[in-house]
Coordinates of N, CA and C and ligand atoms in Angstrom, one line a residue:
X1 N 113.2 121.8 62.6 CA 113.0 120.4 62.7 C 112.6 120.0 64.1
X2 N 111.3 119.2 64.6 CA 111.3 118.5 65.6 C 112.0 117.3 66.4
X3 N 112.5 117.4 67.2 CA 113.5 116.2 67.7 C 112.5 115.2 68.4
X4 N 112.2 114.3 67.7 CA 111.1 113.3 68.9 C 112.1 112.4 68.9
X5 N 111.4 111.8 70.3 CA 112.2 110.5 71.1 C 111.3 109.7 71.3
X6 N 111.4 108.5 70.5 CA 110.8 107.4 71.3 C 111.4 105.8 71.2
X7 N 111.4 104.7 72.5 CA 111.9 103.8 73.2 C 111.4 103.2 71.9
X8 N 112.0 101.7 71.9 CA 112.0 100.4 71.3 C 112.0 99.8 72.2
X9 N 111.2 98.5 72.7 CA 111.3 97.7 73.6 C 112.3 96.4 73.0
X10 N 113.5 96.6 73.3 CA 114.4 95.5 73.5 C 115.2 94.7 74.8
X11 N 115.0 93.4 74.8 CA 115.2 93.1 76.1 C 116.5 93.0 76.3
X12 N 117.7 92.5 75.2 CA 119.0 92.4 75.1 C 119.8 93.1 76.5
X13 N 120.3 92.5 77.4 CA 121.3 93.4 78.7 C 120.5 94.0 79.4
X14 N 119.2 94.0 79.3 CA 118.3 94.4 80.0 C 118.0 93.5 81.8
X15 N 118.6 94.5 82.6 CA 118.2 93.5 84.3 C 116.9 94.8 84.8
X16 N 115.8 94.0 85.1 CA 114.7 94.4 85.5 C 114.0 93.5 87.2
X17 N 114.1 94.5 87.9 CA 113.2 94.3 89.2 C 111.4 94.0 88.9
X18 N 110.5 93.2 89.5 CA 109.6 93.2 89.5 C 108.8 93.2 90.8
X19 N 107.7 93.8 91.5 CA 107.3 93.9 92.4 C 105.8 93.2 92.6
X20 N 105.3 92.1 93.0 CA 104.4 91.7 92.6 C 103.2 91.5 94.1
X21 N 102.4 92.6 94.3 CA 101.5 91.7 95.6 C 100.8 90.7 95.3
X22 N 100.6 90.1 97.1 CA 100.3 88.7 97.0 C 98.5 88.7 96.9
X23 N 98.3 89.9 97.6 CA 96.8 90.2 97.9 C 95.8 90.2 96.4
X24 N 95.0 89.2 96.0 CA 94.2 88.9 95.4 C 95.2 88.4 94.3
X25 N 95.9 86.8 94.6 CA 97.1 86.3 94.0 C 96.4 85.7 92.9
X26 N 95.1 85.4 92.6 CA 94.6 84.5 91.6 C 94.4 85.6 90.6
X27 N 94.6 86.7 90.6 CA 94.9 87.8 89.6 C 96.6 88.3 89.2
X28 N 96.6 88.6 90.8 CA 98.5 89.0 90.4 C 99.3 87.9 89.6
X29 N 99.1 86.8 90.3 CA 99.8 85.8 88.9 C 99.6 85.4 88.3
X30 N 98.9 85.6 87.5 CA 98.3 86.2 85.8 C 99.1 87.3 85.5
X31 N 99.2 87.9 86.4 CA 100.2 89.4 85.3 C 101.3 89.0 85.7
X32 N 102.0 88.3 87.3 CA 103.1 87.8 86.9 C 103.8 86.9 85.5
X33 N 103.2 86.3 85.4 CA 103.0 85.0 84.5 C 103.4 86.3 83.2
X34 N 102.3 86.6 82.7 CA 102.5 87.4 81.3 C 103.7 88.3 81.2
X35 N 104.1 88.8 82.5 CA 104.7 89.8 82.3 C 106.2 89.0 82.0
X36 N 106.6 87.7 82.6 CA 107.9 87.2 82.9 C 107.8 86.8 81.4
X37 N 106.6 86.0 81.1 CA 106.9 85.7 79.3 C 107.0 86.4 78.5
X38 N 106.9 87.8 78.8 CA 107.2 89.0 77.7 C 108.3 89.3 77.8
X39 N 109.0 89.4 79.0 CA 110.3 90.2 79.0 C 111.5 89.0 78.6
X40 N 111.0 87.8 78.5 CA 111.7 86.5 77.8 C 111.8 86.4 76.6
X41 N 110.4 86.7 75.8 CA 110.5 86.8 74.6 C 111.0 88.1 73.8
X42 N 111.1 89.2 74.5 CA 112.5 90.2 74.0 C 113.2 90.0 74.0
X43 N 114.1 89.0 75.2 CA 115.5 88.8 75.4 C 116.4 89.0 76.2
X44 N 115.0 89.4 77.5 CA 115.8 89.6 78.5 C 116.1 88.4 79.4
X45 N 117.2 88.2 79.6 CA 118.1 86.9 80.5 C 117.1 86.0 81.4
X46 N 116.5 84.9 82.0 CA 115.9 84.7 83.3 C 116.6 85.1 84.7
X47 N 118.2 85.1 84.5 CA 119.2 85.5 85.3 C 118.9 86.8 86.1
X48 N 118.6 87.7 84.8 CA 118.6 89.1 85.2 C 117.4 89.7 85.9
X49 N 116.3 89.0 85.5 CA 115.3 89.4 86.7 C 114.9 88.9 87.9
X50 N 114.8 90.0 88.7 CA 114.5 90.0 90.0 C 112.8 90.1 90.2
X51 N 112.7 89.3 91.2 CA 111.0 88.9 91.6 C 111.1 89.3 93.3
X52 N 110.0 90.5 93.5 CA 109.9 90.7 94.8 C 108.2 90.4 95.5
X53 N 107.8 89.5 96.0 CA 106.4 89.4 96.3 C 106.2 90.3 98.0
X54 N 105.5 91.1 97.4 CA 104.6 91.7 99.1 C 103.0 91.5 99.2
X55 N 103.1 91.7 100.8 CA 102.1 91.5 100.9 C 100.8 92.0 100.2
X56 N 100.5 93.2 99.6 CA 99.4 94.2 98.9 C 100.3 95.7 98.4
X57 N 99.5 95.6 97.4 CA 99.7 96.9 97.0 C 100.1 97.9 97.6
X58 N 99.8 98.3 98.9 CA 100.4 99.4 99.3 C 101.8 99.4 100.0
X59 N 102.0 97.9 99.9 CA 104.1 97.5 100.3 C 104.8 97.8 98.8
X60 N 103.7 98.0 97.6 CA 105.0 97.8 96.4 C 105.5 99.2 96.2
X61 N 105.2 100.2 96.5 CA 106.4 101.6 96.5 C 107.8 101.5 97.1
X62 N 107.5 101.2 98.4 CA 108.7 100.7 99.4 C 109.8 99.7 98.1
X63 N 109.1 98.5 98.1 CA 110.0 97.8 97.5 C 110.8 97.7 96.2
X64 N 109.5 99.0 95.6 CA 110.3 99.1 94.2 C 111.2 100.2 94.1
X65 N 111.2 100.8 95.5 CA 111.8 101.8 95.1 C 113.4 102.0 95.4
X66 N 113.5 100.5 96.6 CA 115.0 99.9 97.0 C 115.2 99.4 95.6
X67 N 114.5 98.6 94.7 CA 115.0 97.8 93.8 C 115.6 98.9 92.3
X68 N 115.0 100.0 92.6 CA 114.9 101.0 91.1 C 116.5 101.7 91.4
X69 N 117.0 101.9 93.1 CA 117.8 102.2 93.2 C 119.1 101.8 93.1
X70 N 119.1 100.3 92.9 CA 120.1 99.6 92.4 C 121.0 99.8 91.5
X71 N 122.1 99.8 91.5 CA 122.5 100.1 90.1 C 122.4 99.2 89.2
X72 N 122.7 98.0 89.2 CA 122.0 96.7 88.4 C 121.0 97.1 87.7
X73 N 119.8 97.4 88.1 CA 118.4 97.1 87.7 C 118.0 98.5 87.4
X74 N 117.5 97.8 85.7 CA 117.4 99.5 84.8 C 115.8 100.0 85.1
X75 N 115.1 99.0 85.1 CA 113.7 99.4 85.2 C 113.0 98.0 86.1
X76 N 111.5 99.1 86.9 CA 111.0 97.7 87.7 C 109.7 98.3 87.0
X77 N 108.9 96.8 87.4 CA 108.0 96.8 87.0 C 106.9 96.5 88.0
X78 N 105.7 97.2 88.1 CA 104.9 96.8 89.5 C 104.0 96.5 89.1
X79 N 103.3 95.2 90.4 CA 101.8 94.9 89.8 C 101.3 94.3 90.7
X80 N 99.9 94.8 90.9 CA 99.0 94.1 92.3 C 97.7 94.4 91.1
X81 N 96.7 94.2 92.4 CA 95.4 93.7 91.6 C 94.4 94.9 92.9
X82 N 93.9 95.7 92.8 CA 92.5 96.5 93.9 C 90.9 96.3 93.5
X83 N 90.6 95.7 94.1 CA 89.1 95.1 92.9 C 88.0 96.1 94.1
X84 N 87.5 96.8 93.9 CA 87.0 97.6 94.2 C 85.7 96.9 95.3
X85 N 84.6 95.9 94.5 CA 83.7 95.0 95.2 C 84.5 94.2 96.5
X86 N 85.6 94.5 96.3 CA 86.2 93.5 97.3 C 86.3 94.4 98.9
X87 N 86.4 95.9 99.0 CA 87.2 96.4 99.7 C 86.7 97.7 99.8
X88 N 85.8 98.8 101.2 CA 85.5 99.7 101.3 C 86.9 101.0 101.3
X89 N 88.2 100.2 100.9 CA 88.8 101.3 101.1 C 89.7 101.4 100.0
X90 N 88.9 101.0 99.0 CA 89.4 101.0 97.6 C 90.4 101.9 97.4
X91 N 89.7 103.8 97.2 CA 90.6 104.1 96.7 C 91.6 105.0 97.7
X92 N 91.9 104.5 99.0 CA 92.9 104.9 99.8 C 94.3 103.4 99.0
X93 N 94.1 102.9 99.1 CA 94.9 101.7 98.3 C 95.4 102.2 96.6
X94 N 94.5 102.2 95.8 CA 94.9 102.7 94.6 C 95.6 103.8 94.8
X95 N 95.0 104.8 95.3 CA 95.5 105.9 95.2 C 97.0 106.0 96.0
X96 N 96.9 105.3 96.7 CA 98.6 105.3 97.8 C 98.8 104.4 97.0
X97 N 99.3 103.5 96.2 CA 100.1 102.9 95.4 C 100.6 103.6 94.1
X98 N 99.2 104.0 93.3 CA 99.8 104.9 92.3 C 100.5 106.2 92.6
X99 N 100.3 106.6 93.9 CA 101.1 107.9 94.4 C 102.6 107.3 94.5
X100 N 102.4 106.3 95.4 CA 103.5 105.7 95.6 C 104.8 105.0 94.9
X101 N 104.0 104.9 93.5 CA 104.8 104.3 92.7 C 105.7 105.4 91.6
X102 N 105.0 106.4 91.4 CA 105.1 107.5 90.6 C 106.2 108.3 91.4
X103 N 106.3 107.8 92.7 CA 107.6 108.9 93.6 C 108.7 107.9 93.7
X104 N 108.4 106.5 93.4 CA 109.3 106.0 93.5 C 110.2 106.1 91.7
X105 N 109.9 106.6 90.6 CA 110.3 106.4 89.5 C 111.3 107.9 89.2
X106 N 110.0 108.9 90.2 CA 111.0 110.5 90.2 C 112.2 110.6 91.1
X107 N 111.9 109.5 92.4 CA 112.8 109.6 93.5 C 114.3 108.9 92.7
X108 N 114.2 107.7 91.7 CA 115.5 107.0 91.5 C 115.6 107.4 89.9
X109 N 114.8 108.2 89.3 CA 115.2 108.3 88.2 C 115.1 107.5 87.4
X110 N 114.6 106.2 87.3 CA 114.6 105.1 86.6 C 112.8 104.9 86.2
X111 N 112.1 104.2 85.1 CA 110.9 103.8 84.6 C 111.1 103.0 85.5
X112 N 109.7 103.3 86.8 CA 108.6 102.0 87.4 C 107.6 101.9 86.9
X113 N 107.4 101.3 86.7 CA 106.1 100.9 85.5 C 104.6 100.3 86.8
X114 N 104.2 101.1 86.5 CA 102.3 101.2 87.2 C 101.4 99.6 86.4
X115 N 101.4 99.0 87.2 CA 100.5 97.6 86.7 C 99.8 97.2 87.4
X116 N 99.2 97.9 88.0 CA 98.3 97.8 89.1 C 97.1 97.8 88.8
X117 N 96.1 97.1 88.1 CA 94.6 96.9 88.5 C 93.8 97.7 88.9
X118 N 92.6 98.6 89.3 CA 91.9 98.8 89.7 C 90.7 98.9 88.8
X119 N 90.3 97.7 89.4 CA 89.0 97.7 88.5 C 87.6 97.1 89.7
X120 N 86.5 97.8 89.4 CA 85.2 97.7 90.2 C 84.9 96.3 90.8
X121 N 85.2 95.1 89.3 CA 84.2 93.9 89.8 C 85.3 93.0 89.3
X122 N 85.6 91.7 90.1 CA 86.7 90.7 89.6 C 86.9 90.1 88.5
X123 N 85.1 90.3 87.7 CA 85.4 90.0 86.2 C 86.1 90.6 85.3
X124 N 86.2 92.3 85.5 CA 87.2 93.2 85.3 C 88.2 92.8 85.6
X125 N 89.3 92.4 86.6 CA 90.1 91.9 86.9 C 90.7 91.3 86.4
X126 N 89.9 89.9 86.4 CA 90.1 89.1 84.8 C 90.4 89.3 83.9
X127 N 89.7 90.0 83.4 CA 89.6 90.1 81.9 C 91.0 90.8 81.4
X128 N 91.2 91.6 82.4 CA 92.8 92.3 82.1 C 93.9 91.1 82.9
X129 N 94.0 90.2 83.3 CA 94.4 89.3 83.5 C 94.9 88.0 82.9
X130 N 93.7 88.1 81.8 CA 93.9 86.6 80.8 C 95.1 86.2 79.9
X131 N 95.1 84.9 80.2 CA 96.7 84.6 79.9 C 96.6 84.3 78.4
X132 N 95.5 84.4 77.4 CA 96.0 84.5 75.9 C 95.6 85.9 75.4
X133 N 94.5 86.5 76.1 CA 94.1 87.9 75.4 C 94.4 88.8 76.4
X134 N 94.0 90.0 76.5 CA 94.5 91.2 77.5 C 94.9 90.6 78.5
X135 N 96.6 91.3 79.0 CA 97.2 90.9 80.2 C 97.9 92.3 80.6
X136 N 97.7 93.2 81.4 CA 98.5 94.2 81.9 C 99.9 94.0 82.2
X137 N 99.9 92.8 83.1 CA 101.2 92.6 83.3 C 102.2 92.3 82.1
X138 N 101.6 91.7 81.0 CA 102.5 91.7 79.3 C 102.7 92.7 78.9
X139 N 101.7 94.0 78.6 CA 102.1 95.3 78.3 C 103.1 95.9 79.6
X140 N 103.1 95.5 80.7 CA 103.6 96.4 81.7 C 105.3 96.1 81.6
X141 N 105.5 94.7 81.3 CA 106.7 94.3 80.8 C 107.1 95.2 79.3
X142 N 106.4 95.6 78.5 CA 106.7 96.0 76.9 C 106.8 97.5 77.2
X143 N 105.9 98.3 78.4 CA 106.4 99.4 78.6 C 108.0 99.6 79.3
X144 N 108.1 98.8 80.0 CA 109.3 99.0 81.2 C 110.5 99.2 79.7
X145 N 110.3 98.0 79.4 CA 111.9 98.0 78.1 C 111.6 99.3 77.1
X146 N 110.5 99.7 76.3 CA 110.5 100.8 75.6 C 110.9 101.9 76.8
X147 N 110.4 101.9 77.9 CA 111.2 103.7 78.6 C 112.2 103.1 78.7
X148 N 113.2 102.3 79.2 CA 114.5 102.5 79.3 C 115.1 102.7 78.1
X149 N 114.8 102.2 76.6 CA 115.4 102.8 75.5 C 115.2 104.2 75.4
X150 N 113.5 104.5 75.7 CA 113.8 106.0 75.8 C 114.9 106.6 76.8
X151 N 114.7 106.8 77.9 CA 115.7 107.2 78.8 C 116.9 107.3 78.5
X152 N 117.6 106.5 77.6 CA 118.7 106.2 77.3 C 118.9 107.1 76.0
X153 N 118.0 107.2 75.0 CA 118.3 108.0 74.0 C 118.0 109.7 74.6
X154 N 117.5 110.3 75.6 CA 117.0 111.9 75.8 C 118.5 111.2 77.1
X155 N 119.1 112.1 76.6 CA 120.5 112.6 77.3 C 120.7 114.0 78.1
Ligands
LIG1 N1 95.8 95.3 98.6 C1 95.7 95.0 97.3 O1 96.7 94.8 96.6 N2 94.5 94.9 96.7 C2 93.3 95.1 97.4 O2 92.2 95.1 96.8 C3 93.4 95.4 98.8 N3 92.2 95.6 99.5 O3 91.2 95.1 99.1 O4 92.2 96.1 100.6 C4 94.7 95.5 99.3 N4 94.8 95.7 100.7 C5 96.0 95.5 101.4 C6 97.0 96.6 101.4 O5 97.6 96.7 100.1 C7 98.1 96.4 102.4 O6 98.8 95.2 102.1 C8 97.6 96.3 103.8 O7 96.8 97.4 104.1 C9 98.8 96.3 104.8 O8 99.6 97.5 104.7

């Protein structure tokens, strides 16, 4: 018999860190936005979440990775925006955030959740941005709570 594991996103007792850069804010809060209404409509407390704003993408490893260490806070969730048209140094940025986020999840043992953007042109941006259809930061909330049920059930 196969033993598979997999999470249920429930927000119930759920306290979550969120890390959000400011750098290209007319995007990031769009996924802020989506993501805080998702983790509400599971059931997670307004109490229980924590909101950290930095400056760009390459401050959210640092900060998510004080916040993942908490004992409080089961899972964080990160999210900036890298628009590629915008910036010759595109992928030293993407690439040092998603490095950086990914060491921050193995470093504390806890699901940080990758919501970071990188898309070529701002209309891309958008479009994974929009507050009734595709919003990364809504899925990025729906992931955070399914790994922590996982995590919790692989003992
Ligand atoms: N930060 C982003 O979040 N997105 C970007 O597109 C971006 N660009 O274009 O450079 C960006 N740069 C800032 C960077 O994340 C740091 O804040 C900065 O280098 C200071 O460490």
């Amino acid at each position: 018999m196969v033993m598979t594991f997999e999470g249920k996103p429930g927000g119930k007792g759920k306290r979550i860190g969120i890390v959000a850069a400011k750098f290209n804010d007319f995007v990031t809060r769009r996924l802020l936005d989506g993501c805080l209404k998702e983790l509400l409509k599971h059931g997670v407390r307004e109490a229980d979440i924590t909101v950290a704003r930095v400056p760009g993408s390459l401050e959210i490893p640092l900060v998510a990775l004080r916040l993942a260490k908490k004992k409080n806070i089961h899972a964080v969730i990160c999210l900036g925006a890298v628009i590629r048209g915008e910036t010759s140094h595109f992928d030293l940025v993407a690439q040092g955030a998603a490095g950086g986020i990914a060491h921050a999840a193995l470093a504390s043992g806890k699901p940080v959740i990758f919501g970071v953007l990188a898309t070529d042109t701002v209309g891309q941006a958008n479009k994974r941005s929009d507050e009734k259809k595709v919003n990364k930061g809504r899925d990025a909330a729906i992931d955070a709570l399914e790994m922590i049920d996982l995590m919790a059930r692989i003992k």
